mmCIF file of C-alpha atoms and ligand atoms in Angstrom:
data_model
loop_
_atom_site.group_PDB
_atom_site.id
_atom_site.type_symbol
_atom_site.label_atom_id
_atom_site.label_comp_id
_atom_site.label_asym_id
_atom_site.label_seq_id
_atom_site.Cartn_x
_atom_site.Cartn_y
_atom_site.Cartn_z
ATOM 1 C CA MET A 114 202.887 14.420 141.479
ATOM 2 C CA ASN A 115 201.651 12.370 138.535
ATOM 3 C CA ARG A 116 198.112 12.818 137.392
ATOM 4 C CA LEU A 117 196.646 9.462 136.425
ATOM 5 C CA ALA A 118 193.772 8.925 134.029
ATOM 6 C CA ILE A 119 192.080 5.535 133.773
ATOM 7 C CA VAL A 120 190.328 5.135 130.446
ATOM 8 C CA VAL A 121 187.443 2.664 130.231
ATOM 9 C CA PRO A 122 185.665 1.959 126.930
ATOM 10 C CA CYS A 123 182.051 0.900 127.526
ATOM 11 C CA TYR A 124 179.592 -0.635 125.133
ATOM 12 C CA ASN A 125 176.280 -1.784 126.626
ATOM 13 C CA GLU A 126 177.833 -2.243 130.056
ATOM 14 C CA GLU A 127 174.987 -1.021 132.318
ATOM 15 C CA GLU A 128 175.103 -4.231 134.354
ATOM 16 C CA VAL A 129 178.734 -3.932 135.422
ATOM 17 C CA LEU A 130 179.249 -0.202 135.475
ATOM 18 C CA ASP A 131 178.260 0.475 139.104
ATOM 19 C CA GLU A 132 180.653 -2.130 140.423
ATOM 20 C CA THR A 133 183.425 -1.088 138.025
ATOM 21 C CA MET A 134 183.076 2.514 139.178
ATOM 22 C CA ARG A 135 183.131 1.504 142.826
ATOM 23 C CA GLN A 136 186.275 -0.593 142.445
ATOM 24 C CA LEU A 137 188.177 1.874 140.297
ATOM 25 C CA ILE A 138 187.347 4.808 142.584
ATOM 26 C CA HIS A 139 188.567 2.720 145.482
ATOM 27 C CA VAL A 140 191.867 2.036 143.705
ATOM 28 C CA LEU A 141 192.307 5.744 142.934
ATOM 29 C CA GLU A 142 191.624 6.741 146.532
ATOM 30 C CA GLU A 143 194.148 4.219 147.823
ATOM 31 C CA LEU A 144 196.843 5.415 145.444
ATOM 32 C CA ILE A 145 196.154 9.052 146.316
ATOM 33 C CA LEU A 146 196.376 8.171 150.003
ATOM 34 C CA LYS A 147 199.729 6.496 149.410
ATOM 35 C CA GLU A 148 200.783 9.658 147.565
ATOM 36 C CA LYS A 149 201.630 7.738 144.420
ATOM 37 C CA ILE A 150 199.391 9.803 142.164
ATOM 38 C CA ALA A 151 198.012 13.356 142.153
ATOM 39 C CA LYS A 152 194.730 14.227 143.841
ATOM 40 C CA ASP A 153 193.143 15.309 140.586
ATOM 41 C CA SER A 154 193.544 11.857 139.027
ATOM 42 C CA TYR A 155 190.361 10.518 137.476
ATOM 43 C CA ILE A 156 188.552 7.821 135.524
ATOM 44 C CA LEU A 157 187.313 8.565 132.031
ATOM 45 C CA PHE A 158 184.425 6.368 130.905
ATOM 46 C CA VAL A 159 183.993 6.350 127.146
ATOM 47 C CA ASN A 160 180.518 5.486 126.003
ATOM 48 C CA ASP A 161 180.857 3.793 122.628
ATOM 49 C CA GLY A 162 177.346 4.394 121.348
ATOM 50 C CA SER A 163 175.680 2.034 123.829
ATOM 51 C CA ARG A 164 172.042 1.217 123.284
ATOM 52 C CA ASP A 165 171.296 0.637 126.974
ATOM 53 C CA LYS A 166 171.553 2.878 130.045
ATOM 54 C CA THR A 167 175.360 3.041 130.058
ATOM 55 C CA TRP A 168 175.577 6.790 129.437
ATOM 56 C CA GLU A 169 172.941 7.547 132.093
ATOM 57 C CA LYS A 170 175.046 5.540 134.546
ATOM 58 C CA ILE A 171 178.177 7.486 133.609
ATOM 59 C CA GLU A 172 176.323 10.797 134.063
ATOM 60 C CA GLU A 173 175.090 9.632 137.418
ATOM 61 C CA GLY A 174 178.644 8.667 138.433
ATOM 62 C CA TYR A 175 179.870 12.062 137.271
ATOM 63 C CA ARG A 176 177.357 13.811 139.528
ATOM 64 C CA LYS A 177 178.161 11.641 142.529
ATOM 65 C CA SER A 178 181.954 11.424 142.357
ATOM 66 C CA SER A 179 184.591 13.985 141.430
ATOM 67 C CA TYR A 180 186.789 11.158 140.171
ATOM 68 C CA VAL A 181 184.407 10.188 137.406
ATOM 69 C CA ASN A 182 184.533 11.859 134.003
ATOM 70 C CA GLY A 183 182.652 10.810 130.908
ATOM 71 C CA LEU A 184 183.080 10.943 127.160
ATOM 72 C CA LYS A 185 180.180 10.235 124.884
ATOM 73 C CA LEU A 186 180.851 9.170 121.329
ATOM 74 C CA ALA A 187 178.152 9.719 118.745
ATOM 75 C CA GLY A 188 177.545 6.154 117.593
ATOM 76 C CA ASN A 189 179.385 2.853 118.003
ATOM 77 C CA VAL A 190 182.920 2.937 116.599
ATOM 78 C CA GLY A 191 184.286 -0.286 118.118
ATOM 79 C CA HIS A 192 186.564 -1.060 121.025
ATOM 80 C CA GLN A 193 189.869 0.103 119.484
ATOM 81 C CA ASN A 194 188.566 3.412 118.202
ATOM 82 C CA ALA A 195 186.668 4.104 121.419
ATOM 83 C CA LEU A 196 189.875 3.464 123.313
ATOM 84 C CA VAL A 197 191.843 5.878 121.151
ATOM 85 C CA ALA A 198 189.120 8.497 121.584
ATOM 86 C CA GLY A 199 189.464 8.136 125.350
ATOM 87 C CA LEU A 200 193.269 8.135 125.339
ATOM 88 C CA MET A 201 193.462 11.215 123.150
ATOM 89 C CA ALA A 202 190.946 13.097 125.284
ATOM 90 C CA ALA A 203 192.771 12.087 128.479
ATOM 91 C CA LYS A 204 196.190 12.944 127.051
ATOM 92 C CA GLU A 205 195.586 16.660 127.450
ATOM 93 C CA MET A 206 194.849 16.299 131.124
ATOM 94 C CA CYS A 207 197.124 13.639 132.568
ATOM 95 C CA ASP A 208 200.732 12.505 132.954
ATOM 96 C CA ILE A 209 199.993 8.811 132.813
ATOM 97 C CA CYS A 210 197.093 6.911 131.358
ATOM 98 C CA ILE A 211 195.891 3.371 131.995
ATOM 99 C CA SER A 212 193.360 1.640 129.754
ATOM 100 C CA ILE A 213 191.180 -1.146 131.115
ATOM 101 C CA ASP A 214 188.001 -2.938 130.011
ATOM 102 C CA ALA A 215 184.730 -2.156 131.723
ATOM 103 C CA ASP A 216 184.020 -5.758 132.698
ATOM 104 C CA LEU A 217 186.885 -5.921 135.253
ATOM 105 C CA GLN A 218 188.252 -9.169 133.866
ATOM 106 C CA ASP A 219 191.643 -7.578 134.355
ATOM 107 C CA ASP A 220 192.828 -7.264 137.931
ATOM 108 C CA VAL A 221 192.503 -3.633 139.112
ATOM 109 C CA LEU A 222 195.032 -4.232 141.876
ATOM 110 C CA VAL A 223 197.949 -4.293 139.439
ATOM 111 C CA ILE A 224 197.252 -0.642 138.604
ATOM 112 C CA GLU A 225 199.488 0.140 141.542
ATOM 113 C CA ASN A 226 202.295 -2.060 140.137
ATOM 114 C CA MET A 227 201.925 -0.308 136.799
ATOM 115 C CA VAL A 228 202.345 3.096 138.440
ATOM 116 C CA ASP A 229 205.396 1.814 140.315
ATOM 117 C CA LYS A 230 206.927 0.629 137.058
ATOM 118 C CA TYR A 231 206.275 4.028 135.516
ATOM 119 C CA LYS A 232 208.163 5.613 138.387
ATOM 120 C CA GLU A 233 211.058 3.265 137.706
ATOM 121 C CA GLY A 234 211.253 4.872 134.298
ATOM 122 C CA PHE A 235 209.122 2.774 131.960
ATOM 123 C CA ASP A 236 206.954 4.678 129.498
ATOM 124 C CA ILE A 237 204.775 1.720 128.588
ATOM 125 C CA VAL A 238 203.710 -1.020 131.004
ATOM 126 C CA TYR A 239 201.801 -4.033 129.684
ATOM 127 C CA GLY A 240 199.315 -5.952 131.775
ATOM 128 C CA VAL A 241 199.887 -9.603 130.929
ATOM 129 C CA ARG A 242 197.621 -12.521 131.851
ATOM 130 C CA SER A 243 199.572 -15.190 133.624
ATOM 131 C CA ALA A 244 196.745 -17.702 133.245
ATOM 132 C CA ARG A 245 193.704 -18.076 131.092
ATOM 133 C CA THR A 246 191.929 -20.653 133.176
ATOM 134 C CA THR A 247 188.731 -18.622 133.418
ATOM 135 C CA ASP A 248 188.369 -18.233 129.672
ATOM 136 C CA THR A 249 186.418 -20.855 127.786
ATOM 137 C CA PHE A 250 188.387 -23.556 125.983
ATOM 138 C CA PHE A 251 187.325 -22.048 122.684
ATOM 139 C CA LYS A 252 188.498 -18.530 123.538
ATOM 140 C CA ARG A 253 191.759 -19.872 124.879
ATOM 141 C CA THR A 254 192.676 -21.927 121.823
ATOM 142 C CA THR A 255 191.588 -19.290 119.314
ATOM 143 C CA ALA A 256 193.592 -16.653 121.181
ATOM 144 C CA LEU A 257 196.646 -18.908 121.281
ATOM 145 C CA GLY A 258 196.368 -19.598 117.555
ATOM 146 C CA PHE A 259 196.070 -15.883 116.932
ATOM 147 C CA TYR A 260 199.312 -15.050 118.776
ATOM 148 C CA LYS A 261 201.089 -17.833 116.897
ATOM 149 C CA VAL A 262 199.913 -16.603 113.495
ATOM 150 C CA MET A 263 200.936 -13.057 114.423
ATOM 151 C CA LYS A 264 204.396 -14.300 115.187
ATOM 152 C CA ILE A 265 204.709 -16.217 111.910
ATOM 153 C CA MET A 266 203.631 -13.078 110.076
ATOM 154 C CA GLY A 267 206.426 -11.159 111.751
ATOM 155 C CA ILE A 268 204.241 -8.859 113.823
ATOM 156 C CA ARG A 269 205.701 -7.847 117.151
ATOM 157 C CA SER A 270 203.133 -8.129 119.912
ATOM 158 C CA VAL A 271 203.190 -9.024 123.567
ATOM 159 C CA TYR A 272 201.932 -12.538 124.251
ATOM 160 C CA ASN A 273 198.734 -12.695 126.327
ATOM 161 C CA HIS A 274 198.454 -8.941 126.590
ATOM 162 C CA ALA A 275 195.153 -7.316 125.710
ATOM 163 C CA ASP A 276 194.469 -3.625 125.976
ATOM 164 C CA TYR A 277 195.239 -3.311 129.668
ATOM 165 C CA ARG A 278 198.280 -1.057 129.800
ATOM 166 C CA LEU A 279 199.860 2.080 131.128
ATOM 167 C CA MET A 280 201.207 4.742 128.817
ATOM 168 C CA SER A 281 203.041 7.954 129.614
ATOM 169 C CA LYS A 282 202.010 11.273 128.167
ATOM 170 C CA ARG A 283 204.890 11.290 125.699
ATOM 171 C CA ALA A 284 204.035 7.775 124.522
ATOM 172 C CA LEU A 285 200.465 8.941 123.899
ATOM 173 C CA GLU A 286 201.747 11.978 122.046
ATOM 174 C CA HIS A 287 203.647 9.690 119.749
ATOM 175 C CA LEU A 288 200.685 7.337 119.350
ATOM 176 C CA GLU A 289 198.683 10.273 118.044
ATOM 177 C CA LYS A 290 200.968 10.427 115.019
ATOM 178 C CA TYR A 291 199.710 7.054 113.783
ATOM 179 C CA LYS A 292 196.872 8.195 111.621
ATOM 180 C CA GLU A 293 195.684 4.857 110.262
ATOM 181 C CA ARG A 294 192.027 3.900 110.346
ATOM 182 C CA ASN A 295 192.566 0.130 110.467
ATOM 183 C CA LEU A 296 193.499 0.330 114.067
ATOM 184 C CA PHE A 297 195.255 -2.470 115.877
ATOM 185 C CA LEU A 298 196.710 -0.918 119.006
ATOM 186 C CA ARG A 299 198.536 -4.014 120.203
ATOM 187 C CA GLY A 300 200.639 -3.980 117.076
ATOM 188 C CA ILE A 301 201.231 -0.222 117.052
ATOM 189 C CA ILE A 302 202.301 0.289 120.658
ATOM 190 C CA PRO A 303 205.528 -1.776 120.386
ATOM 191 C CA LEU A 304 206.470 0.496 117.459
ATOM 192 C CA ILE A 305 206.526 3.537 119.751
ATOM 193 C CA GLY A 306 209.837 2.249 120.993
ATOM 194 C CA TYR A 307 210.132 3.500 124.565
ATOM 195 C CA GLU A 308 211.277 1.255 127.404
ATOM 196 C CA THR A 309 208.524 -1.201 128.313
ATOM 197 C CA ALA A 310 207.779 -3.448 131.285
ATOM 198 C CA CYS A 311 205.176 -6.098 132.093
ATOM 199 C CA VAL A 312 203.060 -6.735 135.163
ATOM 200 C CA TYR A 313 201.320 -10.083 135.584
ATOM 201 C CA TYR A 314 197.842 -10.982 136.841
ATOM 202 C CA GLU A 315 195.244 -13.679 136.525
ATOM 203 C CA ARG A 316 192.348 -12.944 134.250
ATOM 204 C CA LYS A 317 188.978 -13.279 135.892
ATOM 205 C CA VAL A 318 185.557 -14.038 134.508
ATOM 206 C CA ARG A 319 183.384 -11.216 133.317
ATOM 207 C CA LEU A 320 181.693 -9.514 136.277
ATOM 208 C CA ALA A 321 178.311 -9.288 134.569
ATOM 209 C CA GLY A 322 176.793 -8.959 131.129
ATOM 210 C CA GLU A 323 178.106 -10.832 128.144
ATOM 211 C CA SER A 324 181.135 -10.540 125.894
ATOM 212 C CA LYS A 325 180.897 -7.817 123.277
ATOM 213 C CA TYR A 326 183.276 -9.819 121.118
ATOM 214 C CA PRO A 327 181.296 -12.565 119.407
ATOM 215 C CA LEU A 328 183.166 -14.929 117.070
ATOM 216 C CA LYS A 329 182.480 -12.738 114.060
ATOM 217 C CA LYS A 330 184.081 -9.680 115.665
ATOM 218 C CA MET A 331 186.969 -11.783 116.970
ATOM 219 C CA LEU A 332 187.762 -13.103 113.503
ATOM 220 C CA ALA A 333 187.475 -9.643 111.981
ATOM 221 C CA PHE A 334 189.799 -8.303 114.674
ATOM 222 C CA ALA A 335 192.393 -11.018 114.059
ATOM 223 C CA PHE A 336 192.210 -10.550 110.303
ATOM 224 C CA ASP A 337 192.574 -6.794 110.667
ATOM 225 C CA GLY A 338 195.538 -7.252 112.953
ATOM 226 C CA ILE A 339 197.341 -9.360 110.408
ATOM 227 C CA THR A 340 196.528 -7.507 107.216
ATOM 228 C CA SER A 341 197.182 -4.095 108.780
ATOM 229 C CA PHE A 342 200.685 -5.025 109.795
ATOM 230 C CA SER A 343 202.013 -7.627 107.475
ATOM 231 C CA ILE A 344 202.303 -8.131 103.741
ATOM 232 C CA LYS A 345 203.555 -11.677 104.231
ATOM 233 C CA PRO A 346 200.263 -13.267 103.061
ATOM 234 C CA MET A 347 200.972 -11.781 99.627
ATOM 235 C CA MET A 348 204.444 -13.281 99.740
ATOM 236 C CA PHE A 349 202.956 -16.727 100.504
ATOM 237 C CA ILE A 350 200.657 -16.431 97.517
ATOM 238 C CA MET A 351 203.597 -15.567 95.315
ATOM 239 C CA VAL A 352 205.582 -18.591 96.479
ATOM 240 C CA LEU A 353 202.526 -20.773 96.001
ATOM 241 C CA GLY A 354 202.069 -19.412 92.496
ATOM 242 C CA MET A 355 205.696 -20.181 91.684
ATOM 243 C CA ALA A 356 205.405 -23.719 93.051
ATOM 244 C CA ILE A 357 202.314 -24.357 90.947
ATOM 245 C CA ALA A 358 204.104 -23.014 87.868
ATOM 246 C CA ILE A 359 206.991 -25.448 88.404
ATOM 247 C CA ILE A 360 204.615 -28.364 88.878
ATOM 248 C CA THR A 361 202.820 -27.368 85.683
ATOM 249 C CA VAL A 362 206.124 -27.499 83.723
ATOM 250 C CA ILE A 363 206.783 -31.026 84.993
ATOM 251 C CA ALA A 364 203.257 -32.063 84.125
ATOM 252 C CA ALA A 365 203.620 -30.560 80.645
ATOM 253 C CA ILE A 366 206.857 -32.486 80.025
ATOM 254 C CA TYR A 367 205.074 -35.667 81.066
ATOM 255 C CA ALA A 368 202.109 -34.922 78.819
ATOM 256 C CA PHE A 369 204.305 -34.200 75.784
ATOM 257 C CA SER A 370 206.448 -37.294 76.248
ATOM 258 C CA SER A 371 203.317 -39.410 76.571
ATOM 259 C CA TYR A 372 202.121 -37.879 73.322
ATOM 260 C CA ALA A 373 205.458 -38.597 71.604
ATOM 261 C CA TYR A 374 205.334 -42.247 72.628
ATOM 262 C CA GLY A 375 201.835 -42.471 71.360
ATOM 263 C CA ARG A 376 200.236 -43.109 74.701
ATOM 264 C CA VAL A 377 197.590 -40.475 74.247
ATOM 265 C CA VAL A 378 195.270 -40.362 77.185
ATOM 266 C CA GLN A 379 191.848 -38.830 77.128
ATOM 267 C CA GLY A 380 192.960 -36.307 79.716
ATOM 268 C CA TRP A 381 189.590 -34.868 80.503
ATOM 269 C CA THR A 382 189.813 -35.443 84.273
ATOM 270 C CA SER A 383 193.223 -33.915 84.704
ATOM 271 C CA LEU A 384 192.230 -30.956 82.551
ATOM 272 C CA MET A 385 189.107 -30.273 84.532
ATOM 273 C CA LEU A 386 190.949 -30.677 87.806
ATOM 274 C CA SER A 387 193.712 -28.273 86.917
ATOM 275 C CA LEU A 388 191.202 -25.822 85.522
ATOM 276 C CA TRP A 389 189.363 -25.740 88.800
ATOM 277 C CA PHE A 390 192.530 -25.665 90.825
ATOM 278 C CA ILE A 391 194.129 -22.790 88.940
ATOM 279 C CA GLY A 392 190.826 -20.935 88.882
ATOM 280 C CA GLY A 393 190.592 -21.308 92.619
ATOM 281 C CA MET A 394 194.116 -20.101 93.168
ATOM 282 C CA VAL A 395 193.587 -17.073 90.984
ATOM 283 C CA LEU A 396 190.413 -16.141 92.784
ATOM 284 C CA PHE A 397 192.068 -16.612 96.137
ATOM 285 C CA SER A 398 194.994 -14.383 95.211
ATOM 286 C CA LEU A 399 192.714 -11.752 93.777
ATOM 287 C CA GLY A 400 190.641 -11.800 96.930
ATOM 288 C CA LEU A 401 193.675 -11.367 99.096
ATOM 289 C CA ILE A 402 195.076 -8.530 97.020
ATOM 290 C CA GLY A 403 191.618 -7.026 97.137
ATOM 291 C CA GLN A 404 191.837 -6.983 100.908
ATOM 292 C CA TYR A 405 194.902 -4.799 100.786
ATOM 293 C CA ILE A 406 193.432 -2.538 98.158
ATOM 294 C CA GLY A 407 190.369 -2.235 100.373
ATOM 295 C CA LYS A 408 192.603 -1.071 103.174
ATOM 296 C CA ILE A 409 194.287 1.487 100.935
ATOM 297 C CA TYR A 410 190.847 2.706 99.937
ATOM 298 C CA ILE A 411 189.851 3.188 103.536
ATOM 299 C CA GLU A 412 193.135 4.830 104.534
ATOM 300 C CA VAL A 413 193.244 7.354 101.703
ATOM 301 C CA LYS A 414 189.858 8.682 102.690
ATOM 302 C CA GLU A 415 191.313 9.779 106.047
ATOM 303 C CA ARG A 416 187.954 9.782 107.680
ATOM 304 C CA PRO A 417 187.717 10.842 111.315
ATOM 305 C CA ARG A 418 187.851 7.864 113.626
ATOM 306 C CA TYR A 419 185.205 9.035 116.016
ATOM 307 C CA ASN A 420 183.007 11.948 116.879
ATOM 308 C CA ILE A 421 182.798 13.300 120.403
ATOM 309 C CA GLU A 422 179.296 14.275 121.349
ATOM 310 C CA LYS A 423 179.839 15.357 124.918
ATOM 311 C CA LEU A 424 182.710 15.602 127.418
ATOM 312 C CA LEU A 425 182.016 15.753 131.135
ATOM 313 C CA VAL A 426 185.040 16.915 133.116
ATOM 314 C CA HIS A 427 185.307 18.136 136.665
HETATM 315 N N1 UDP B 598 183.668 -2.458 123.713
HETATM 316 C C1 UDP B 598 183.492 -1.208 123.097
HETATM 317 N N2 UDP B 598 182.917 -1.162 121.853
HETATM 318 C C2 UDP B 598 182.530 -2.300 121.183
HETATM 319 C C3 UDP B 598 182.750 -3.553 121.800
HETATM 320 C C4 UDP B 598 183.327 -3.604 123.060
HETATM 321 O O1 UDP B 598 183.827 -0.178 123.676
HETATM 322 O O2 UDP B 598 182.021 -2.173 120.064
HETATM 323 C C5 UDP B 598 184.290 -2.515 125.058
HETATM 324 C C6 UDP B 598 183.521 -3.292 126.095
HETATM 325 O O3 UDP B 598 182.542 -2.494 126.734
HETATM 326 C C7 UDP B 598 184.604 -3.738 127.063
HETATM 327 C C8 UDP B 598 185.808 -3.916 126.140
HETATM 328 O O4 UDP B 598 185.509 -3.194 124.941
HETATM 329 O O5 UDP B 598 184.905 -2.742 128.021
HETATM 330 C C9 UDP B 598 186.128 -5.357 125.847
HETATM 331 O O6 UDP B 598 184.983 -6.050 125.438
HETATM 332 P P1 UDP B 598 184.587 -7.483 126.019
HETATM 333 O O7 UDP B 598 184.885 -7.563 127.469
HETATM 334 O O8 UDP B 598 183.177 -7.756 125.622
HETATM 335 O O9 UDP B 598 185.584 -8.417 125.203
HETATM 336 P P2 UDP B 598 186.237 -9.815 125.690
HETATM 337 O O10 UDP B 598 186.834 -9.561 127.050
HETATM 338 O O11 UDP B 598 185.128 -10.798 125.730
HETATM 339 O O12 UDP B 598 187.275 -10.104 124.656
HETATM 340 MG MG1 MG B 599 185.991 -8.814 128.611
#
């Protein structure tokens, strides 16, 4: 029988945790009853350095239910890293692993469909939102734009799929080999290469508490996703540079011929304009290249991604 681990990253989620635990335990019990998963399946809550009572709640759950396990990270390392910490800890003690957010925006009932798909032979099963009606207009349009940009940049990712997915043990073992610090799971998982499937559900509103992804984090996440996977922005800059060079040649020919015919203009405006324009372009390119160099700097340090403070396992 397959041992299932559900990994839940939690950051300041004290308001939703009780309900999340109740629902997930219920799902596990049902699946065990239907003999789809092993009796020693469990939920692993990863506390990502919360400042509220999240860890106390996890400890309490651990005492009350044999299905609840907890992992406490020393400090906040962000959603993606917390998720990897949980997946890597669960890997040693499961056959299949499902990751889901703590706020239950993703339908827990499709966990069963995911397990079914796994049994049909898929190593990775993506949870995909069929509708985004509950998201705000802003979140919806920014997300849509993000997927579009990703596509233009040539990054393979599954449309409308967040980090709700099932992975087999061997997929997780391969994931472990990706050592990069600039972590963008959604881009990495398609690279693993095993057979994948999708299950569809409607995304709900957050059960309680507020989003831990304010605009600033969202932008940083999108930027990271693009610059960690694609060097196309540098290519665009190059093309732009070339185009400007060609335009400059034409402008120079014009300027010289004007001079030859004696129509000498004062030329101060055009000079100033081009000065500013070129200066801007140079700065922009330098900044962009700097971004990549910054990434290299971070990668070569090979710092640990997280630090486990405590692991509660039944
Ligand atoms: N999260 C985390 N560390 C962080 C920020 C978020 O572990 O630094 C968790 C959070 O508790 C939740 C999940 O990541 O389980 C997704 O966050 P949220 O629901 O706030 O994002 P949204 O659904 O608004 O994009
Ligand atoms: Mg959410």
